[in-house]
Coordinates of C-alpha atoms in Angstrom, one line a residue:
M159 CA 0.0 0.0 0.0
S160 CA 1.4 3.4 -0.9
Y161 CA 2.1 6.0 1.7
V162 CA -1.1 7.6 3.1
Q163 CA -1.2 10.9 5.0
V164 CA -2.5 10.3 8.5
A165 CA -2.2 13.8 10.0
N166 CA -5.9 14.3 9.6
L167 CA -8.0 11.5 11.0
D168 CA -11.4 13.1 10.3
F169 CA -14.0 10.6 9.0
T170 CA -14.3 12.2 5.5
E171 CA -10.6 12.3 5.1
I172 CA -10.2 8.7 6.1
K173 CA -12.9 7.6 3.6
S174 CA -11.2 9.8 0.9
S175 CA -7.9 8.1 1.6
L176 CA -9.4 4.7 1.2
K177 CA -11.0 5.6 -2.1
E178 CA -7.7 7.0 -3.3
Y179 CA -5.9 3.8 -2.5
L180 CA -8.5 1.5 -4.1
R181 CA -8.5 3.6 -7.3
S182 CA -4.8 3.3 -7.6
N183 CA -5.0 -0.5 -7.3
S184 CA -5.4 -2.3 -10.6
D185 CA -7.7 -4.9 -9.1
F186 CA -10.4 -2.2 -8.8
T187 CA -10.2 -0.6 -12.2
D188 CA -13.5 0.8 -13.5
Y189 CA -15.2 0.3 -10.1
D190 CA -17.8 2.9 -9.1
F191 CA -16.7 3.9 -5.6
E192 CA -19.7 6.3 -5.3
G193 CA -22.1 3.4 -5.7
S194 CA -24.2 2.4 -2.7
T195 CA -22.6 -1.0 -2.0
L196 CA -18.9 0.1 -2.2
S197 CA -19.8 3.4 -0.5
T198 CA -21.4 1.5 2.4
L199 CA -18.3 -0.8 2.8
L200 CA -16.0 2.3 2.7
D201 CA -18.2 3.9 5.4
V202 CA -17.7 0.8 7.6
L203 CA -13.9 0.8 7.1
A204 CA -13.7 4.6 7.7
Y205 CA -15.8 4.4 10.9
N206 CA -13.7 1.6 12.2
T207 CA -10.5 3.5 11.6
Y208 CA -12.0 6.7 13.0
Y209 CA -13.1 4.9 16.3
T210 CA -9.7 3.2 16.6
A211 CA -7.9 6.5 16.2
F212 CA -10.2 8.3 18.6
N213 CA -9.8 5.6 21.3
A214 CA -6.1 5.5 20.9
N215 CA -6.0 9.3 21.3
M216 CA -8.2 9.1 24.5
V217 CA -6.0 6.3 25.9
V218 CA -2.9 8.4 25.5
N219 CA -4.6 11.5 26.9
E220 CA -5.6 9.5 30.0
A221 CA -1.9 8.5 30.6
F222 CA -0.9 12.1 31.5
L223 CA -2.1 14.2 34.4
E224 CA -2.5 17.4 32.4
S225 CA -4.8 15.9 29.8
A226 CA -6.6 13.1 31.7
T227 CA -10.4 13.7 32.2
L228 CA -11.6 10.6 34.2
R229 CA -11.3 11.0 37.9
D230 CA -10.0 7.5 38.6
N231 CA -7.1 8.2 36.1
V232 CA -6.4 11.6 37.5
V233 CA -6.2 10.3 41.0
S234 CA -4.0 7.4 40.0
L235 CA -1.6 9.7 38.2
A236 CA -1.5 12.1 41.2
K237 CA -0.7 9.1 43.4
Q238 CA 2.4 8.5 41.4
I239 CA 3.8 11.8 42.7
G240 CA 2.6 11.2 46.3
Y241 CA -0.5 13.4 46.2
L242 CA -3.7 12.3 48.0
P243 CA -6.8 14.3 46.9
K244 CA -8.4 16.1 49.7
S245 CA -11.6 14.4 51.0
S246 CA -14.9 16.1 51.9
V247 CA -14.5 18.2 55.0
S248 CA -17.1 18.6 57.7
P249 CA -18.0 22.2 58.7
T250 CA -16.9 22.8 62.3
A251 CA -18.6 25.1 64.8
V252 CA -17.6 25.9 68.3
I253 CA -20.3 26.2 71.1
D254 CA -20.5 26.7 74.8
I255 CA -22.9 24.6 76.8
A256 CA -24.3 25.3 80.2
A257 CA -26.2 22.4 81.8
D258 CA -28.1 23.3 85.1
F259 CA -28.6 20.2 87.3
S260 CA -29.9 22.2 90.3
T261 CA -33.4 20.8 89.9
Q262 CA -32.3 17.2 89.7
Q263 CA -32.9 14.8 92.6
N264 CA -29.5 13.3 92.3
I265 CA -26.8 15.8 91.3
P266 CA -23.6 14.2 89.8
E267 CA -20.1 15.6 90.6
I268 CA -18.8 15.1 87.1
V269 CA -20.6 14.9 83.7
K270 CA -19.5 13.8 80.3
L271 CA -20.7 15.0 76.9
P272 CA -19.9 11.8 74.9
R273 CA -18.3 11.5 71.5
G274 CA -21.0 11.5 68.9
S275 CA -23.4 13.7 70.8
Q276 CA -25.9 15.3 68.4
F277 CA -26.9 18.9 67.7
L278 CA -29.3 20.0 65.0
T279 CA -29.5 23.0 62.8
R280 CA -31.7 24.0 59.9
I281 CA -30.5 25.9 56.7
N282 CA -32.8 26.7 53.8
G283 CA -35.4 24.2 55.0
T284 CA -32.9 21.3 55.4
T285 CA -31.9 19.9 58.7
Y286 CA -28.3 19.0 59.3
S287 CA -26.8 17.0 62.2
F288 CA -23.7 18.1 64.0
I289 CA -21.8 15.8 66.4
T290 CA -18.9 15.9 68.8
A291 CA -15.7 14.3 67.7
K292 CA -14.5 13.5 71.2
D293 CA -15.6 13.2 74.8
Y294 CA -15.9 16.4 77.0
V295 CA -15.8 15.9 80.8
V296 CA -16.3 18.7 83.3
G297 CA -17.2 19.1 87.0
L298 CA -20.2 20.9 88.3
N299 CA -19.7 24.3 89.9
T300 CA -21.1 25.4 93.3
Q301 CA -24.4 26.3 91.5
S302 CA -24.7 22.7 90.2
I303 CA -24.0 23.9 86.6
A304 CA -21.7 22.1 84.2
N305 CA -20.1 24.5 81.8
F306 CA -18.6 23.0 78.6
S307 CA -16.5 25.6 76.9
G308 CA -15.1 25.4 73.4
V309 CA -17.0 22.3 72.3
E310 CA -16.2 21.5 68.7
I311 CA -19.1 20.0 66.7
K312 CA -18.8 18.7 63.2
E313 CA -21.5 18.3 60.6
G314 CA -22.3 14.7 59.6
N315 CA -22.9 11.3 61.1
Y316 CA -20.7 8.6 62.5
V317 CA -20.3 5.4 60.5
L318 CA -18.6 2.2 61.7
E319 CA -17.2 -0.4 59.2
T320 CA -15.5 -3.7 60.3
F321 CA -13.2 -6.1 58.5
T322 CA -11.5 -9.4 59.5
F323 CA -8.0 -9.8 58.1
N324 CA -7.1 -12.9 56.2
A325 CA -3.4 -13.3 55.2
G326 CA -4.2 -16.2 53.0
V327 CA -6.2 -14.3 50.3
P328 CA -5.7 -11.0 48.5
Q329 CA -7.8 -8.4 50.4
R330 CA -8.7 -4.7 50.1
F331 CA -10.2 -2.5 52.7
I332 CA -12.4 -0.1 50.8
L333 CA -14.7 2.2 52.7
Q334 CA -18.2 2.0 51.2
N335 CA -19.6 5.4 52.0
P336 CA -19.1 8.6 49.9
G337 CA -18.5 12.0 51.5
I338 CA -16.0 10.7 54.1
D339 CA -14.1 13.3 56.1
T340 CA -10.8 11.5 56.3
S341 CA -9.6 13.7 59.2
S342 CA -12.2 11.9 61.3
L343 CA -10.9 8.4 60.5
K344 CA -10.2 6.3 63.6
V345 CA -8.7 2.8 62.9
T346 CA -8.4 0.3 65.7
I347 CA -7.1 -3.3 65.6
R348 CA -8.0 -6.2 67.9
P349 CA -6.2 -9.5 67.8
T350 CA -9.5 -11.3 67.2
F351 CA -13.2 -10.4 67.2
S352 CA -13.6 -11.5 70.9
S353 CA -10.5 -9.8 72.2
T354 CA -10.8 -6.8 74.6
S355 CA -7.4 -5.3 73.9
V356 CA -7.4 -2.6 71.3
V357 CA -4.6 -0.8 69.5
E358 CA -5.3 2.4 67.6
Y359 CA -3.4 2.8 64.3
R360 CA -2.3 6.3 63.1
L361 CA -2.4 7.7 59.5
A362 CA 1.0 7.9 57.9
D363 CA 1.2 10.7 55.3
N364 CA 4.8 9.9 54.4
I365 CA 7.4 7.1 55.0
I366 CA 9.8 9.1 57.1
G367 CA 10.4 7.6 60.6
Y368 CA 8.5 4.4 60.2
D369 CA 9.7 0.8 60.2
G370 CA 8.3 -2.7 60.3
T371 CA 6.9 -2.2 63.9
S372 CA 5.1 1.1 63.3
Q373 CA 1.4 0.8 64.0
V374 CA 0.3 3.0 61.1
Y375 CA -2.0 2.7 58.0
F376 CA -1.9 4.4 54.6
L377 CA -4.8 6.0 52.8
Q378 CA -5.5 6.3 49.1
E379 CA -8.6 7.2 47.0
G380 CA -9.7 4.2 45.0
E381 CA -12.4 3.7 42.4
D382 CA -15.7 5.6 42.4
E383 CA -14.5 8.2 45.0
R384 CA -14.2 5.6 47.7
Y385 CA -11.2 5.6 50.1
E386 CA -9.0 2.5 50.7
I387 CA -7.0 1.7 53.8
I388 CA -3.7 0.0 53.3
F389 CA -1.8 -1.7 56.2
G390 CA 2.0 -2.3 56.5
D391 CA 3.9 -5.2 55.1
G392 CA 6.3 -5.7 58.0
I393 CA 8.9 -3.5 56.3
L394 CA 7.0 -0.2 56.2
G395 CA 4.4 -0.4 58.9
S396 CA 3.4 -3.3 61.1
K397 CA 2.0 -6.4 59.3
L398 CA -1.4 -7.7 60.4
D399 CA -2.1 -11.3 61.4
T400 CA -4.9 -13.5 60.3
N401 CA -8.1 -13.0 62.2
N402 CA -7.1 -9.5 63.3
Y403 CA -10.4 -7.6 63.7
I404 CA -10.4 -4.1 62.1
E405 CA -12.8 -1.3 63.1
V406 CA -12.9 1.9 61.1
S407 CA -15.1 4.8 62.2
Y408 CA -15.5 8.1 60.4
I409 CA -17.8 11.0 59.7
T410 CA -19.8 11.2 56.5
T411 CA -20.6 14.8 55.7
N412 CA -22.6 17.0 53.3
G413 CA -19.5 19.1 52.7
D414 CA -20.0 22.9 52.4
A415 CA -23.8 22.7 52.6
A416 CA -23.9 23.6 56.4
N417 CA -21.3 26.4 56.3
N418 CA -22.2 29.5 58.4
A419 CA -24.7 27.5 60.6
K420 CA -25.1 29.5 63.8
V421 CA -28.2 28.3 65.6
F422 CA -28.2 24.8 67.1
S423 CA -30.6 22.8 69.1
Y424 CA -29.5 20.4 71.8
G425 CA -30.1 16.7 71.2
A426 CA -27.4 15.1 73.3
V427 CA -27.4 13.1 76.5
L428 CA -25.1 13.8 79.4
E429 CA -23.6 11.0 81.4
D430 CA -22.2 10.8 84.9
S431 CA -19.0 9.0 86.0
T432 CA -20.8 5.7 86.1
G433 CA -22.3 6.1 82.6
A434 CA -25.8 6.8 83.9
S435 CA -27.7 9.2 81.7
D436 CA -31.1 9.5 83.3
Y437 CA -30.8 13.3 83.8
A438 CA -32.9 16.1 82.5
P439 CA -30.9 19.3 83.1
T440 CA -31.8 22.7 81.8
V441 CA -29.4 23.2 78.9
S442 CA -28.5 26.5 77.1
L443 CA -26.2 26.8 74.1
V444 CA -24.1 29.8 72.8
T445 CA -22.4 29.6 69.5
T446 CA -19.0 31.2 69.7
T447 CA -17.9 30.3 66.2
A448 CA -20.3 29.7 63.3
A449 CA -19.8 26.6 61.2
S450 CA -17.0 27.0 58.7
G451 CA -14.4 25.0 56.7
G452 CA -16.9 22.6 55.1
E453 CA -15.8 21.5 51.6
T454 CA -16.8 18.9 49.0
L455 CA -14.4 16.3 47.6
E456 CA -11.5 17.9 45.8
S457 CA -12.4 18.3 42.1
I458 CA -10.6 16.9 39.1
D459 CA -9.3 20.4 38.1
S460 CA -8.1 21.1 41.6
V461 CA -6.2 17.8 41.7
K462 CA -4.5 18.5 38.3
R463 CA -3.5 22.0 39.5
N464 CA -2.4 21.2 43.0
A465 CA -0.7 17.8 42.7
P466 CA 2.4 19.1 40.8
K467 CA 2.7 22.1 43.2
F468 CA 2.5 19.8 46.2
F469 CA 5.2 17.6 44.7
N470 CA 7.4 20.6 44.1
A471 CA 7.0 21.6 47.8
Q472 CA 8.3 18.2 48.9
N473 CA 6.3 18.3 52.1
R474 CA 8.0 21.4 53.4
A475 CA 7.1 25.1 53.4
V476 CA 10.1 27.3 52.4
T477 CA 8.9 29.5 49.5
A478 CA 5.7 31.4 49.2
D479 CA 4.5 28.9 46.5
D480 CA 5.2 26.0 49.0
Y481 CA 2.9 27.6 51.5
E482 CA 0.1 28.1 49.0
S483 CA 0.2 24.5 47.8
I484 CA 0.3 23.1 51.3
I485 CA -2.5 25.3 52.7
R486 CA -4.7 24.3 49.7
R487 CA -4.2 20.7 50.8
I488 CA -4.8 21.1 54.5
F489 CA -7.7 23.6 54.1
P490 CA -9.5 23.1 50.8
A491 CA -12.4 25.6 51.4
I492 CA -10.5 28.4 49.7
A493 CA -11.8 30.7 47.0
D494 CA -8.3 32.1 46.5
I495 CA -5.0 32.5 48.3
V496 CA -1.9 34.6 48.0
C497 CA 1.4 34.3 49.9
Y498 CA 4.3 36.7 49.9
G499 CA 7.4 37.3 51.9
G500 CA 7.4 39.7 54.8
E501 CA 10.2 41.7 53.0
D502 CA 7.6 42.7 50.5
A503 CA 5.2 44.0 53.1
S504 CA 4.7 47.7 54.0
P505 CA 6.6 48.2 56.3
P506 CA 8.9 45.2 55.7
E507 CA 8.7 42.4 58.3
Y508 CA 11.7 40.1 57.8
G509 CA 11.5 36.5 58.8
K510 CA 7.8 36.3 58.1
V511 CA 5.6 34.9 55.3
K512 CA 2.2 36.6 54.9
I513 CA -0.7 34.4 54.0
V514 CA -3.9 35.9 52.8
I515 CA -6.9 33.5 52.4
K516 CA -10.3 34.3 51.0
P517 CA -12.5 31.4 52.1
S518 CA -15.2 30.1 49.7
Y519 CA -18.0 30.5 52.3
S520 CA -17.4 34.0 53.8
A521 CA -15.4 37.2 53.5
K522 CA -12.7 36.1 55.9
L523 CA -11.6 33.3 58.2
S524 CA -12.6 33.0 61.8
Q525 CA -9.9 33.2 64.4
Y526 CA -10.6 29.6 65.3
T527 CA -9.9 28.5 61.7
K528 CA -6.8 30.6 61.5
N529 CA -5.5 28.8 64.6
L530 CA -6.2 25.4 63.1
I531 CA -4.3 26.2 59.9
S532 CA -1.4 27.8 61.8
T533 CA -1.1 24.6 63.9
D534 CA -1.1 22.3 60.9
L535 CA 1.5 24.5 59.2
K536 CA 4.0 23.9 62.0
K537 CA 4.6 20.4 60.6
Y538 CA 5.9 21.9 57.3
A539 CA 7.4 25.3 58.2
V540 CA 11.1 25.9 58.7
V541 CA 12.3 27.3 62.0
S542 CA 13.5 30.6 60.7
V543 CA 10.3 31.6 59.0
T544 CA 7.1 32.6 60.9
P545 CA 3.8 32.3 58.9
E546 CA 1.2 34.9 59.6
I547 CA -2.4 34.6 58.4
I548 CA -4.0 37.9 57.6
D549 CA -7.5 38.9 56.4
P550 CA -8.0 39.8 52.7
S551 CA -8.7 43.4 51.8
I552 CA -11.8 42.9 49.7
T553 CA -12.6 45.6 47.2
Y554 CA -16.2 45.4 46.0
V555 CA -17.1 46.8 42.6
E556 CA -20.6 48.1 42.4
L557 CA -22.4 49.0 39.2
Q558 CA -25.0 51.7 38.5
S559 CA -26.3 50.8 35.1
N560 CA -29.1 52.4 33.0
V561 CA -30.0 49.7 30.4
Y562 CA -32.0 50.8 27.3
Y563 CA -34.1 48.4 25.2
N564 CA -36.4 48.3 22.2
K565 CA -39.7 46.9 23.3
S566 CA -40.7 45.8 19.9
K567 CA -37.8 43.3 19.8
T568 CA -38.6 41.3 22.9
T569 CA -41.4 39.6 24.7
L570 CA -39.6 40.0 28.0
N571 CA -40.7 42.6 30.5
E572 CA -38.3 44.9 32.4
S573 CA -38.0 42.6 35.4
E574 CA -37.1 39.6 33.2
L575 CA -34.6 41.7 31.2
K576 CA -33.0 42.8 34.5
A577 CA -32.7 39.2 35.6
A578 CA -31.1 38.2 32.3
V579 CA -28.5 41.0 32.7
V580 CA -27.7 39.9 36.2
S581 CA -27.4 36.3 35.1
S582 CA -25.0 37.2 32.2
L583 CA -22.8 39.2 34.6
T584 CA -22.9 36.3 37.2
K585 CA -21.6 33.9 34.5
Y586 CA -18.9 36.3 33.5
R587 CA -17.9 36.9 37.1
S588 CA -17.2 33.2 37.7
T589 CA -15.0 32.8 34.6
S590 CA -13.1 36.2 34.5
D591 CA -10.2 37.8 36.4
L592 CA -12.7 38.9 39.1
E593 CA -13.2 37.1 42.4
K594 CA -9.5 36.6 43.0
F595 CA -6.4 38.2 44.4
N596 CA -4.5 40.4 41.8
G597 CA -7.8 40.6 40.0
R598 CA -8.8 42.9 37.2
F599 CA -12.1 44.6 36.3
K600 CA -12.4 45.4 32.7
Y601 CA -15.1 48.1 32.1
S602 CA -15.4 47.4 28.4
R603 CA -16.1 43.7 29.0
I604 CA -18.9 44.6 31.4
V605 CA -20.6 47.0 29.0
G606 CA -20.3 44.5 26.2
I607 CA -21.8 41.7 28.2
I608 CA -24.8 43.9 29.2
D609 CA -25.4 44.8 25.6
A610 CA -25.1 41.2 24.4
T611 CA -27.5 39.8 27.0
D612 CA -30.5 40.3 24.6
D613 CA -31.1 41.5 21.1
A614 CA -33.6 44.0 22.4
I615 CA -30.9 45.8 24.5
T616 CA -29.7 48.8 22.4
S617 CA -27.2 50.4 24.8
N618 CA -26.3 51.0 28.4
E619 CA -24.8 53.8 30.6
T620 CA -22.8 52.2 33.4
S621 CA -20.8 53.9 36.2
I622 CA -18.9 52.1 38.9
K623 CA -18.0 52.7 42.6
L624 CA -15.5 50.9 44.8
R625 CA -16.6 49.8 48.3
K626 CA -14.6 48.7 51.3
D627 CA -16.2 47.3 54.4
F628 CA -14.5 47.6 57.8
T629 CA -15.6 46.5 61.3
P630 CA -15.0 49.3 63.8
V631 CA -13.6 48.9 67.3
L632 CA -16.7 50.0 69.2
N633 CA -16.5 52.5 72.1
T634 CA -12.9 53.1 71.4
I635 CA -11.1 56.1 69.9
T636 CA -9.4 54.6 66.9
Q637 CA -7.7 55.7 63.7
Y638 CA -8.7 53.8 60.5
E639 CA -6.9 53.5 57.2
V640 CA -8.8 52.3 54.1
C641 CA -6.9 51.6 50.9
Y642 CA -8.4 51.1 47.5
Q643 CA -5.2 50.8 45.4
N644 CA -6.8 52.8 42.6
V645 CA -6.8 56.5 41.8
V646 CA -9.9 58.2 43.2
K647 CA -11.7 60.8 41.2
S648 CA -11.1 64.4 42.4
G649 CA -11.8 68.0 41.3
C650 CA -15.5 67.5 40.9
T651 CA -18.4 69.2 42.7
A652 CA -19.8 66.0 44.0
S653 CA -18.0 64.1 46.8
A654 CA -16.0 61.0 45.8
V655 CA -16.3 59.5 49.2
Q656 CA -19.5 58.3 50.8
S657 CA -20.1 56.1 53.8
S658 CA -23.0 54.2 55.3
G659 CA -24.5 55.5 58.5
F660 CA -23.1 55.0 62.0
V661 CA -23.3 56.5 65.5
V662 CA -20.3 58.2 67.3
A663 CA -19.9 58.9 71.0
D664 CA -19.8 62.7 70.4
Y665 CA -23.3 62.7 68.7
P666 CA -25.1 59.6 70.2
A667 CA -28.5 60.9 69.1
D668 CA -27.6 61.2 65.4
V669 CA -26.7 58.9 62.5
V670 CA -23.6 60.4 60.9
Y671 CA -21.8 59.9 57.6
L672 CA -18.5 60.5 56.0
A673 CA -17.7 62.4 52.7
D674 CA -14.9 64.4 51.2
D675 CA -14.6 68.0 50.1
Q676 CA -12.7 67.2 46.8
V677 CA -9.5 69.0 48.1
G678 CA -8.3 66.1 50.3
N679 CA -10.3 66.5 53.5
V680 CA -12.8 64.0 54.8
Y681 CA -15.6 65.4 56.9
L682 CA -18.2 64.0 59.3
Y683 CA -21.8 65.1 58.8
K684 CA -25.4 64.4 59.6
I685 CA -28.5 65.0 57.5
D686 CA -31.0 67.6 58.6
S687 CA -34.4 65.8 59.0
T688 CA -36.3 68.8 57.8
T689 CA -34.3 70.2 54.9
Q690 CA -32.3 67.0 54.0
N691 CA -29.2 69.1 53.8
R692 CA -25.8 68.1 55.1
F693 CA -24.8 69.6 58.5
I694 CA -21.1 69.3 59.0
L695 CA -20.0 68.1 62.4
N696 CA -16.3 67.8 61.9
S697 CA -14.6 69.2 58.8
Q698 CA -11.3 67.6 59.6
Q699 CA -12.3 64.0 60.4
G700 CA -9.7 62.6 58.0
T701 CA -7.9 62.9 54.8
I702 CA -7.9 61.3 51.4
D703 CA -4.9 60.8 49.0
Y704 CA -6.7 60.7 45.7
E705 CA -3.6 59.4 43.7
K706 CA -2.9 56.5 46.1
G707 CA -6.6 55.8 46.8
E708 CA -6.0 56.0 50.6
V709 CA -8.5 57.3 53.2
M710 CA -7.3 58.1 56.7
L711 CA -9.9 58.6 59.4
N712 CA -8.7 60.3 62.6
R713 CA -9.9 59.6 66.2
L714 CA -13.3 58.1 65.5
N715 CA -15.2 56.7 68.5
I716 CA -17.9 54.6 66.9
I717 CA -20.5 53.2 69.2
K718 CA -22.9 51.6 66.7
G719 CA -23.3 50.8 63.0
T720 CA -26.5 50.7 61.1
Y721 CA -26.1 47.1 60.0
D722 CA -26.6 44.1 62.3
D723 CA -22.9 43.1 62.1
E724 CA -21.9 46.8 62.9
R725 CA -19.8 47.1 59.6
I726 CA -19.2 50.4 58.0
E727 CA -19.3 50.7 54.2
L728 CA -17.1 53.3 52.6
R729 CA -17.5 54.0 48.9
V730 CA -15.4 56.0 46.5
T731 CA -15.7 57.0 42.8
P732 CA -12.6 55.8 40.9
S733 CA -10.9 58.0 38.4
N734 CA -10.4 55.1 35.9
K735 CA -13.0 52.6 34.9
D736 CA -10.6 49.7 34.7
I737 CA -9.9 48.5 38.3
Y738 CA -6.9 46.5 39.5
A739 CA -6.2 44.7 42.8
Y740 CA -2.7 43.9 44.1
R741 CA -1.3 41.4 46.5
E742 CA -3.6 41.1 49.6
A743 CA -6.5 42.9 47.8
Y744 CA -9.3 40.7 46.6
L745 CA -11.5 42.0 43.8
S746 CA -15.2 41.1 43.9
L747 CA -18.0 42.2 41.6
D748 CA -21.0 42.8 44.0
L749 CA -24.1 42.3 41.9
Q750 CA -26.4 42.2 44.9
S751 CA -25.5 45.8 45.8
S752 CA -25.4 47.0 42.2
V753 CA -28.4 48.9 40.6
F754 CA -29.8 48.1 37.2
L755 CA -32.5 50.4 35.8
I756 CA -34.2 48.9 32.7
T757 CA -35.6 51.7 30.5
Q758 CA -37.6 51.6 27.3
E759 CA -35.7 53.4 24.5
A760 CA -37.4 56.6 23.5
L761 CA -38.7 56.5 19.9
I762 CA -37.7 59.4 17.6

């Protein structure tokens, strides 16, 4: 057979190549290759070649981490470089419990809140169960009250699986439930089913420091998103004996569904030192830290992105990139993260690495979560470098858009057109350079997306504002600095700065606001209830550097905000319509606070 070009394996090209070959063969002289019979046979041959080529291409693609698309293959390739995809993670809340036993006939001296005690919460009509991951034991005070402080509760339910080891046959220990939080795994071994002695095995996340007597197990993700436990072979990890009885307990979770849960109902049973639980104390709960940190199983794209970075880090945190890859592994509920050396901070802080995390479920991390991450990082950090987790500086971009449309070109009403515009911008937000550190807001893209939402939309006039939120230190004279990292508009008659309302100690009966005078001063004012005019209370409350986009507020004693969380919103009008965020600044398009006015185009 003569040489055939195989660069193009399209069906029509394959069929054409087959025809060309047959025409050049003397055995098929004067044959009609366009006839139905031969054409059908050529179709069969071309389809067979096409499918074979396609399957071969897919097989090769699945052999490389970068191009693989099937989860089992991606996980297997990541395993070759020592990467274990992060499991689902249970949201964790912290509560304080006060149990009053003063009305009980028999008052115990010590009470225990057992592991697995249940608390319920309800989010968007769905009930979620939270449980304790360990026992909590306290004594009663002189008022017969048991105070449990700092009780950690995790969303999910406990599951127990058991296995009996048989050295004579090949055996795999695959956990059957999806949605396992692997951090809750507890593996215990008994010599036999009837034995009372129990040994707890620990998870080994590397091979350093272990030998043939180490009571450890290894973990890997197997087929269909199920985890598999692997025990030692007597060289690396202790080898099990026949009839050893294995118990594996863990929490199955709904991932991020219960993040931000704050209100819990008590459904547990308290026990005394003898195990008796026939008590009915009066119980009150206080949530000190709302549920946070919940996350679903690590996605395929995340595994493909993080596995090479984790391999480069070699299980130690030295560079800023090392910290980023390790933190993504130990705390997956991250929308974005940026790490940089303290020498790049302002002012410089040598010997530190700054870690800025924007969680996927809220604007910032709770102090509780920061402490957990800092504790985990100690296993990887070098002695000479101190990691410091700081809150992101979120810059919200708000739109004020007048959208004009031709009524004769659409059956949608104005509310439906508005919903379509918001939907288009929401899709763009999730795929653009927004919602990330070092993000960019491109004004022309936004205007174009609004116009392209529907054929009936003829044009739009859109302006933007930048907003920063800060939580004041109440009842304390404090100086505040708010940085926008973008040039603020100046030299106009209207103020470029505008705040939400709040109450200060000097004027407790009034709601006051902040604005600028367009020459660099920020003043405090209230609104006259009769004339609606501004009445200036302090013309030198602060300053604004328009070029740097920095607002300084001097000696403010705020006693109350107008929002439930006491936050103060400070808006500015930028000089440029393209917005940039640098380093710890996180850029977010706030469509909920944006205003869209849909107006029928005037006919001429």
